Coordinates of C-alpha atoms in Angstrom, one line a residue:
M1 CA -36.6 38.2 22.7
K2 CA -34.2 36.1 20.7
A3 CA -31.9 34.9 23.7
S4 CA -35.5 34.5 26.1
F5 CA -36.1 32.0 23.1
R6 CA -33.2 30.2 23.2
F7 CA -33.6 29.7 27.0
L8 CA -37.0 28.2 27.0
A9 CA -35.5 25.9 24.3
S10 CA -32.7 25.1 26.1
L11 CA -35.1 24.1 29.4
V12 CA -37.5 21.9 26.9
L13 CA -35.3 19.8 25.8
L14 CA -33.2 19.7 29.3
L15 CA -36.3 18.0 31.4
P16 CA -35.9 14.6 28.9
L17 CA -32.4 14.6 29.6
L18 CA -32.5 15.2 33.4
S19 CA -35.5 12.7 33.8
S20 CA -34.2 9.6 31.5
G21 CA -30.5 9.9 33.1
L22 CA -29.3 10.6 29.8
A23 CA -26.4 13.4 29.2
S24 CA -24.9 13.4 26.0
T25 CA -27.0 13.7 23.0
I26 CA -30.9 13.9 21.9
P27 CA -32.1 12.7 18.6
S28 CA -34.5 13.6 16.1
D29 CA -36.9 10.7 17.2
P30 CA -35.6 9.9 20.6
G31 CA -38.4 7.0 21.3
S32 CA -37.5 5.0 19.2
T33 CA -33.8 5.5 20.3
A34 CA -34.6 4.3 23.4
E35 CA -36.3 1.7 22.9
A36 CA -33.2 0.4 20.6
L37 CA -31.3 1.3 23.8
T38 CA -33.2 -0.5 26.5
S39 CA -33.5 -3.4 24.2
A40 CA -29.8 -3.8 24.3
E41 CA -29.5 -3.0 27.9
G42 CA -31.6 -5.5 28.6
R43 CA -28.8 -8.5 27.7
E44 CA -27.0 -8.8 30.4
S45 CA -24.1 -11.4 29.4
D46 CA -20.4 -10.1 28.8
I47 CA -17.3 -11.1 26.9
C48 CA -14.3 -11.3 28.6
H49 CA -10.5 -11.5 27.3
K50 CA -7.7 -10.9 29.5
T51 CA -6.9 -7.9 29.3
H52 CA -10.7 -6.6 29.5
C53 CA -14.3 -7.3 29.0
Y54 CA -17.5 -5.7 27.6
P55 CA -21.2 -6.1 26.8
R56 CA -22.2 -9.2 24.3
V57 CA -24.4 -7.2 23.1
F58 CA -23.1 -3.5 21.7
T59 CA -25.3 -0.4 22.8
P60 CA -25.1 2.0 20.2
T61 CA -25.1 5.7 20.8
M62 CA -25.5 9.0 18.7
E63 CA -21.7 8.9 17.8
W64 CA -19.5 6.3 16.1
Q65 CA -17.9 4.0 18.6
V66 CA -15.7 1.2 17.7
I67 CA -17.4 -2.5 17.1
E68 CA -15.3 -5.7 19.0
P69 CA -15.2 -8.4 16.4
D70 CA -17.1 -10.8 18.7
Q71 CA -19.9 -8.5 19.6
E72 CA -23.3 -8.4 19.0
I73 CA -25.1 -5.4 17.6
P74 CA -29.1 -5.0 17.9
P75 CA -31.2 -4.6 15.0
G76 CA -31.9 -0.9 13.1
A77 CA -28.2 0.4 14.3
H78 CA -26.1 2.3 11.5
I79 CA -23.3 0.3 10.3
R80 CA -19.8 1.2 8.6
L81 CA -16.6 -0.3 8.0
N82 CA -13.4 1.3 7.3
M83 CA -11.6 -0.7 4.6
Q84 CA -8.2 0.8 5.1
T85 CA -8.0 -0.5 8.9
G86 CA -10.8 -2.6 8.6
V87 CA -12.4 -1.4 12.1
R88 CA -16.0 -1.4 12.4
E89 CA -18.0 1.3 14.2
C90 CA -22.0 2.0 15.2
K91 CA -24.2 4.4 15.9
V92 CA -27.8 4.8 16.4
N93 CA -29.9 5.2 13.0
I94 CA -31.4 8.5 13.2
P95 CA -34.4 8.3 10.4
G96 CA -35.5 12.2 11.7
E97 CA -31.9 14.0 10.7
G98 CA -32.4 17.1 8.8
S99 CA -35.6 18.2 10.7
E100 CA -36.2 21.2 12.4
Y101 CA -33.5 21.3 14.7
K102 CA -30.2 20.1 13.2
A103 CA -27.9 19.1 16.6
V104 CA -28.2 18.7 20.3
A105 CA -24.6 19.3 21.8
V106 CA -24.5 18.8 25.6
E107 CA -21.1 20.4 27.3
L108 CA -19.9 19.4 31.0
P109 CA -17.2 22.8 31.5
P110 CA -14.2 21.5 33.0
N111 CA -14.4 22.0 36.9
E112 CA -18.0 22.2 36.6
G113 CA -20.6 19.5 37.7
S114 CA -24.1 21.1 35.7
A115 CA -24.4 20.3 32.1
S116 CA -25.4 23.1 29.5
V117 CA -27.5 22.4 26.5
V118 CA -27.3 23.9 23.1
V119 CA -29.9 24.1 21.1
V120 CA -28.8 24.8 16.9
S121 CA -31.9 25.6 14.4
A122 CA -31.6 24.6 10.9
E123 CA -31.1 27.9 10.0
E124 CA -28.2 29.3 12.1
A125 CA -26.4 25.7 11.6
P126 CA -23.0 26.3 10.0
A127 CA -22.9 24.2 6.5
P128 CA -20.7 21.9 6.8
S129 CA -17.2 21.8 5.6
I130 CA -16.7 19.1 2.7
K131 CA -13.9 19.2 0.6
P132 CA -15.1 17.9 -2.9
P133 CA -12.9 15.0 -4.0
P134 CA -10.4 15.3 -6.8
P135 CA -12.2 14.8 -10.5
P136 CA -11.2 11.4 -11.9
P137 CA -7.6 11.3 -14.2
N138 CA -8.8 12.2 -17.9
D139 CA -6.4 9.7 -19.0
D140 CA -7.5 6.4 -16.9
P141 CA -7.4 3.7 -19.0
Y142 CA -9.4 1.4 -16.9
G143 CA -12.8 3.4 -17.1
A144 CA -15.5 3.7 -14.6
I145 CA -16.8 0.3 -12.8
K146 CA -20.4 0.8 -11.7
V147 CA -22.0 0.0 -8.5
P148 CA -24.2 -3.0 -8.3
T149 CA -28.2 -2.5 -8.3
T150 CA -27.3 -5.6 -5.2
A151 CA -24.9 -3.4 -3.4
Q152 CA -27.3 -1.9 -0.6
S153 CA -27.8 -6.1 0.3
E154 CA -24.4 -7.4 0.0
E155 CA -23.3 -4.7 2.0
L156 CA -23.3 -6.5 5.3
P157 CA -22.6 -9.4 4.3
F158 CA -19.7 -8.2 2.8
T159 CA -18.3 -6.7 5.8
D160 CA -19.0 -9.2 8.2
A161 CA -16.9 -11.5 6.0
V162 CA -14.0 -9.0 5.6
S163 CA -14.0 -8.1 9.1
V164 CA -13.4 -12.3 10.0
I165 CA -10.9 -12.3 7.7
L166 CA -8.9 -9.5 8.9
D167 CA -9.1 -10.8 12.3
S168 CA -8.8 -14.8 11.3
K169 CA -6.9 -15.7 14.8
S170 CA -10.2 -14.9 16.3
F171 CA -12.2 -17.1 14.3
S172 CA -12.4 -20.8 14.4
D173 CA -12.1 -22.7 10.7
T174 CA -15.3 -23.2 10.4
K175 CA -16.2 -19.5 10.7
L176 CA -13.5 -18.4 8.2
N177 CA -14.7 -21.2 5.7
D178 CA -18.3 -19.2 5.7
A179 CA -16.6 -15.8 5.3
L180 CA -14.8 -17.3 2.4
F181 CA -17.3 -18.3 1.0
S182 CA -18.9 -15.4 1.0
L183 CA -16.7 -13.7 -0.7
E184 CA -16.1 -15.9 -3.2
G185 CA -19.8 -15.1 -4.4
L186 CA -19.4 -11.5 -4.5
V187 CA -15.7 -10.7 -5.7
H188 CA -16.4 -12.1 -9.3
E189 CA -18.8 -8.5 -9.9
M190 CA -15.8 -5.8 -10.5
Y191 CA -17.0 -3.7 -8.0
W192 CA -16.7 -6.2 -4.6
G193 CA -13.3 -7.1 -6.3
L194 CA -12.0 -3.3 -6.0
Q195 CA -13.5 -3.3 -2.4
I196 CA -11.8 -6.7 -1.2
A197 CA -8.6 -5.1 -3.0
T198 CA -7.3 -3.0 -0.4
P199 CA -3.5 -3.6 0.8
K200 CA -4.8 -4.6 4.1
S201 CA -7.4 -7.2 3.2
V202 CA -5.1 -8.8 0.2
N203 CA -2.5 -9.3 3.2
A204 CA -5.0 -10.9 5.4
L205 CA -5.7 -13.0 2.5
L206 CA -2.1 -14.0 1.4
N207 CA -1.8 -14.9 5.3
L208 CA -3.9 -17.3 5.1
V209 CA -3.0 -18.8 1.5
H210 CA 0.7 -19.3 2.7
T211 CA 0.1 -19.9 7.1
S212 CA -3.6 -21.6 7.1
T213 CA -3.1 -25.5 8.2
N214 CA -6.2 -25.9 6.7
P215 CA -5.7 -26.8 2.9
S216 CA -9.4 -25.7 2.9
I217 CA -8.8 -22.7 3.7
R218 CA -5.7 -21.7 1.8
K219 CA -7.7 -22.6 -1.7
S220 CA -10.3 -20.4 -0.5
A221 CA -8.6 -17.4 0.1
A222 CA -6.2 -17.8 -3.2
L223 CA -9.7 -18.4 -5.2
V224 CA -10.9 -15.2 -3.6
I225 CA -7.7 -13.5 -4.7
G226 CA -7.8 -14.5 -7.9
S227 CA -11.7 -14.1 -8.7
A228 CA -11.1 -10.6 -7.3
L229 CA -8.8 -9.5 -9.7
Q230 CA -9.5 -11.7 -13.0
N231 CA -10.4 -9.0 -15.3
N232 CA -10.1 -6.2 -13.1
P233 CA -6.9 -3.7 -13.0
K234 CA -7.9 -1.2 -11.1
A235 CA -8.3 -3.8 -8.4
L236 CA -4.9 -5.4 -8.9
K237 CA -3.8 -1.6 -9.0
N238 CA -5.5 -0.4 -6.2
A239 CA -3.9 -4.3 -4.2
I240 CA -0.1 -3.2 -5.1
N241 CA -0.6 0.5 -4.7
G242 CA -3.5 1.3 -2.9
G243 CA -2.0 1.5 0.5
G244 CA 0.8 3.9 1.0
K245 CA 3.2 2.4 3.3
I246 CA 1.6 -0.8 3.5
E247 CA 3.6 -3.5 0.9
V248 CA 1.8 -6.0 -0.7
R249 CA 4.6 -8.8 -1.5
L250 CA 1.8 -10.2 -4.2
I251 CA 3.8 -12.3 -6.6
E252 CA 6.4 -13.7 -4.3
T253 CA 4.3 -14.4 -1.3
L254 CA 2.0 -16.8 -4.0
L255 CA 5.0 -18.4 -5.2
V256 CA 6.4 -19.3 -1.6
A257 CA 2.9 -20.7 -1.3
L258 CA 2.9 -22.7 -4.5
E259 CA 6.3 -24.3 -4.1
H260 CA 5.5 -25.3 -0.4
E261 CA 2.2 -26.1 -1.2
T262 CA 1.6 -30.0 -0.9
D263 CA -2.5 -30.5 -1.2
D264 CA -3.5 -30.7 -5.2
S265 CA -6.3 -28.8 -5.2
A266 CA -4.8 -25.6 -3.3
R267 CA -2.1 -25.9 -6.0
L268 CA -4.2 -25.1 -8.6
R269 CA -6.0 -22.2 -6.8
I270 CA -2.7 -20.7 -6.3
M271 CA -2.0 -20.7 -9.6
Y272 CA -4.6 -19.5 -10.6
A273 CA -4.2 -16.4 -8.4
L274 CA -0.8 -16.2 -9.7
S275 CA -2.4 -15.9 -13.0
Q276 CA -4.4 -12.9 -12.5
G277 CA -1.6 -11.3 -9.8
I278 CA 0.5 -11.1 -12.6
K279 CA -1.4 -8.8 -15.3
S280 CA 0.3 -5.9 -14.6
N281 CA 3.6 -4.3 -15.2
R282 CA 4.8 -4.2 -11.9
T283 CA 4.1 -7.6 -10.8
Y284 CA 5.1 -9.1 -13.8
E285 CA 8.8 -7.5 -13.2
D286 CA 8.7 -8.8 -9.7
F287 CA 7.6 -12.2 -11.1
I288 CA 10.7 -11.6 -13.2
R289 CA 12.9 -10.4 -10.4
I290 CA 12.6 -13.6 -8.4
G291 CA 13.1 -15.9 -10.8
G292 CA 9.8 -16.9 -11.3
I293 CA 10.2 -19.0 -14.2
R294 CA 12.5 -21.1 -12.7
K295 CA 10.4 -21.9 -9.9
L296 CA 7.4 -22.7 -12.2
L297 CA 9.8 -25.2 -14.2
D298 CA 11.3 -26.9 -11.0
L299 CA 7.5 -27.3 -10.2
F300 CA 6.1 -28.2 -13.4
Q301 CA 8.7 -30.9 -13.3
K302 CA 8.2 -32.2 -9.8
A303 CA 4.3 -32.7 -10.0
D304 CA 2.8 -36.1 -10.9
T305 CA 0.1 -36.3 -8.8
D306 CA -2.9 -34.5 -10.6
G307 CA -3.4 -36.2 -13.7
G308 CA -1.2 -33.1 -15.2
E309 CA -3.8 -30.7 -14.1
F310 CA -0.7 -28.4 -12.4
K311 CA 1.2 -29.0 -16.0
G312 CA -1.3 -27.8 -17.7
K313 CA -2.1 -24.6 -16.0
V314 CA 1.6 -24.0 -15.7
S315 CA 2.0 -24.2 -19.9
T316 CA -0.5 -21.6 -20.4
F317 CA 0.6 -19.1 -17.9
V318 CA 3.8 -19.1 -19.6
E319 CA 2.0 -19.4 -23.2
D320 CA -0.3 -16.1 -21.9
N321 CA 2.3 -14.0 -20.4
F322 CA 5.3 -15.0 -22.1
L323 CA 4.8 -16.1 -25.6
N324 CA 1.1 -15.3 -26.8
D325 CA 1.2 -11.5 -27.6
D326 CA -2.6 -11.5 -28.4
M327 CA -3.0 -12.0 -24.9
K328 CA -1.4 -8.5 -23.5
T329 CA -3.7 -6.9 -24.6
E330 CA -5.7 -6.7 -21.5
F331 CA -3.8 -4.3 -19.8
P332 CA -2.3 -1.0 -20.9
S333 CA 1.3 -0.8 -21.8
Q334 CA 1.6 -4.5 -21.8
K335 CA 1.7 -5.6 -25.4
D336 CA 5.1 -3.9 -26.3
R337 CA 6.9 -5.5 -23.3
H338 CA 7.2 -8.9 -25.2
K339 CA 8.7 -8.5 -28.5
P340 CA 11.4 -10.8 -29.4
N341 CA 14.6 -9.6 -31.0
T342 CA 13.3 -10.3 -34.7
P343 CA 10.5 -11.1 -36.2
H344 CA 9.3 -14.8 -35.9
D345 CA 11.0 -16.7 -39.3
K346 CA 11.7 -20.4 -38.7
Q347 CA 14.6 -19.9 -41.2
K348 CA 16.0 -17.3 -39.4
P349 CA 15.4 -17.9 -35.8
L350 CA 16.3 -15.7 -32.2
Q351 CA 20.0 -15.5 -32.2
P352 CA 21.8 -14.8 -28.7
N353 CA 24.3 -12.3 -30.0
S354 CA 21.6 -10.4 -31.6
N355 CA 22.0 -6.7 -31.3
E356 CA 18.2 -5.8 -31.9
P357 CA 16.0 -3.7 -29.2
N358 CA 13.8 -6.0 -27.0
S359 CA 11.8 -5.7 -23.7
Q360 CA 12.2 -9.2 -22.6
S361 CA 15.7 -9.6 -21.3
L362 CA 18.0 -12.6 -23.0
T363 CA 18.2 -14.0 -19.7
T364 CA 13.9 -14.3 -19.3
I365 CA 14.0 -15.7 -23.0
Q366 CA 16.5 -18.4 -21.8
D367 CA 14.4 -18.7 -19.0
V368 CA 10.8 -19.8 -20.9
L369 CA 13.3 -21.8 -23.7
Q370 CA 13.7 -23.9 -20.6
F371 CA 10.3 -25.5 -20.7
C372 CA 11.3 -26.7 -24.7
R373 CA 12.4 -29.8 -23.7
P374 CA 9.8 -30.4 -20.1
L375 CA 6.7 -30.1 -22.7
Q376 CA 7.8 -32.5 -25.1
E377 CA 8.7 -35.0 -21.8
A378 CA 5.6 -34.2 -20.4
L379 CA 3.3 -35.5 -24.0
L380 CA 6.1 -38.2 -24.5
N381 CA 5.7 -39.4 -21.0
S382 CA 1.7 -38.7 -20.7
E383 CA 0.5 -42.0 -19.9
S384 CA 3.1 -42.6 -17.5
N385 CA 2.6 -39.6 -15.8
G386 CA -1.6 -40.1 -15.7
I387 CA -1.8 -37.5 -18.4
T388 CA -4.9 -38.7 -20.1
G389 CA -7.3 -36.0 -20.8
N390 CA -6.9 -34.3 -24.0
E391 CA -7.5 -30.6 -22.2
V392 CA -4.7 -31.6 -20.5
K393 CA -2.3 -32.6 -23.7
I394 CA -3.5 -29.8 -25.1
K395 CA -2.6 -26.8 -23.2
I396 CA 1.0 -28.2 -23.7
L397 CA 1.1 -29.0 -27.1
N398 CA -0.4 -25.3 -27.5
A399 CA 2.9 -23.5 -25.1
L400 CA 5.3 -26.2 -27.4
A401 CA 3.4 -24.7 -30.6
A402 CA 3.3 -21.0 -29.5
M403 CA 7.2 -20.9 -28.3
E404 CA 8.1 -22.7 -32.1
T405 CA 5.7 -19.7 -33.7
K406 CA 7.4 -16.7 -31.5
Y407 CA 11.1 -17.7 -31.4
G408 CA 11.6 -20.4 -34.7
R409 CA 12.2 -24.0 -34.7
G410 CA 16.0 -24.5 -32.7
A411 CA 15.9 -21.4 -31.2
L412 CA 18.7 -21.6 -28.5
N413 CA 19.2 -24.7 -28.2
C414 CA 15.0 -25.2 -28.0
V415 CA 15.0 -28.8 -30.4
H416 CA 13.1 -31.8 -30.6
L417 CA 13.9 -35.0 -28.9
Q418 CA 13.6 -37.8 -31.6
E419 CA 12.0 -39.7 -29.4
F420 CA 8.9 -37.0 -29.2
D421 CA 9.1 -36.6 -33.0
Q422 CA 7.9 -40.2 -33.5
W423 CA 5.7 -40.6 -30.9
F424 CA 3.9 -36.9 -32.2
S425 CA 4.0 -38.9 -35.8
R426 CA 2.0 -41.9 -34.2
Q427 CA -0.5 -39.2 -33.1
I428 CA -1.3 -37.8 -36.5
S429 CA -1.0 -40.9 -38.0
G430 CA -4.1 -42.4 -40.3
E431 CA -7.1 -40.0 -40.5
R432 CA -6.0 -36.6 -41.6
D433 CA -8.8 -35.2 -42.7
V434 CA -9.7 -32.9 -39.6
A435 CA -13.3 -32.0 -40.5
K436 CA -14.0 -35.6 -40.2
L437 CA -12.2 -36.1 -36.8
E438 CA -14.3 -33.7 -35.3
G439 CA -17.3 -36.2 -35.4
A440 CA -14.9 -38.7 -33.6
G441 CA -14.0 -36.2 -30.4
E442 CA -10.8 -37.0 -31.1
W443 CA -9.1 -33.2 -29.9
F444 CA -5.9 -33.4 -29.1
K445 CA -5.7 -35.1 -32.7
I446 CA -7.0 -32.7 -34.0
R447 CA -4.8 -29.8 -32.5
A448 CA -2.0 -32.0 -33.6
L449 CA -3.0 -31.9 -37.1
E450 CA -3.4 -27.8 -36.8
V451 CA 0.0 -27.0 -35.5
K452 CA 1.8 -30.0 -37.4
D453 CA 2.8 -27.7 -39.6
T454 CA 4.4 -25.2 -36.9
L455 CA 6.2 -28.4 -35.3
V456 CA 7.8 -29.0 -38.6
I457 CA 6.6 -33.0 -37.7
S458 CA 6.8 -35.0 -41.7

């Protein structure tokens, strides 16, 4: 009796298949699926490349199929994106899945022209074998990243933009700029920052930063990288460690791009990405290993076309990552790596021959202290270099003051230029009451008075 029921069920389901010419699968709602397929088939134009052609409008089936980058997708289809490969796949969306019949399988045995239909009921269907995900590590220092409430509506714009970035050579600069602009608005969220921070996606963005001939694209790609990594240690860790055999030379590529960049605005964005990318032990060591401090010093001394903006960014970078221990508490295991040879003591500055252990090598310290004279010269010659804004001057002054706070005046020959002492004294002459100056808006003089004792200026 049970076998007869199966045979009758097979015949009932086989008749619609024969009449419609379909020999693949039967969804729970065949009417809506047929309508979607017919609508898609009605659009005739094809897209042809050198090696192959395919329909302009993708025709979904009951199985996942790869979507070409420039294919159109009919409304109502079910889309997914492989974040490791960047490949988009599509199938028919079946709202009634999970009802009386779990699945319909159509088999064509070898060397036979007939099809057999096997219907598996919900009761008889074997339970899917799902491997549970491994439990999260108990010592995760970063905590969980919550899925934003807007994730569902943002998923399609995100996946579309990522697919454009991953296949950038197939799209115009206008399309690339649109995709980057879309990502800029999303990756500030930690969730989307983590989603974009796959080795494949980061390498695609780095390629745009390094090789695009359009400065707008270089600038936007660097901004996406920096925004995704800012205050997002999980994203940074995933970007550099999550790809298995895929190598991501984050720091090296950004430094090379920085050295060759000719556009002032793009240079600032690349510097921003570098500032966010160095916030891990591995990327920090990469920066040291390839001589990043010396490279930045060279760029600092050459920059003279943007009103000092780049000099200000570099000054803050050096202060935050090499001079100010308080800035290292954001990520685990970073605070302890910046201990100097001796505690700060102006009467007992750092000595090259010290036997005290430290996590910064003497070579690194010497490289950092090479900024001592250029920082003074940048302030001393601020007017001739076009540095008129107080904000830039304060950034440079802060780096110089942090250097003396950390290592002491005269450490490893970091001494003041006589001209700088005279110039600095003129800046703080006259009104000596910081409280009175606050109302006048003389912010550089206020900061100068605050660090006067640190710089030992009489």
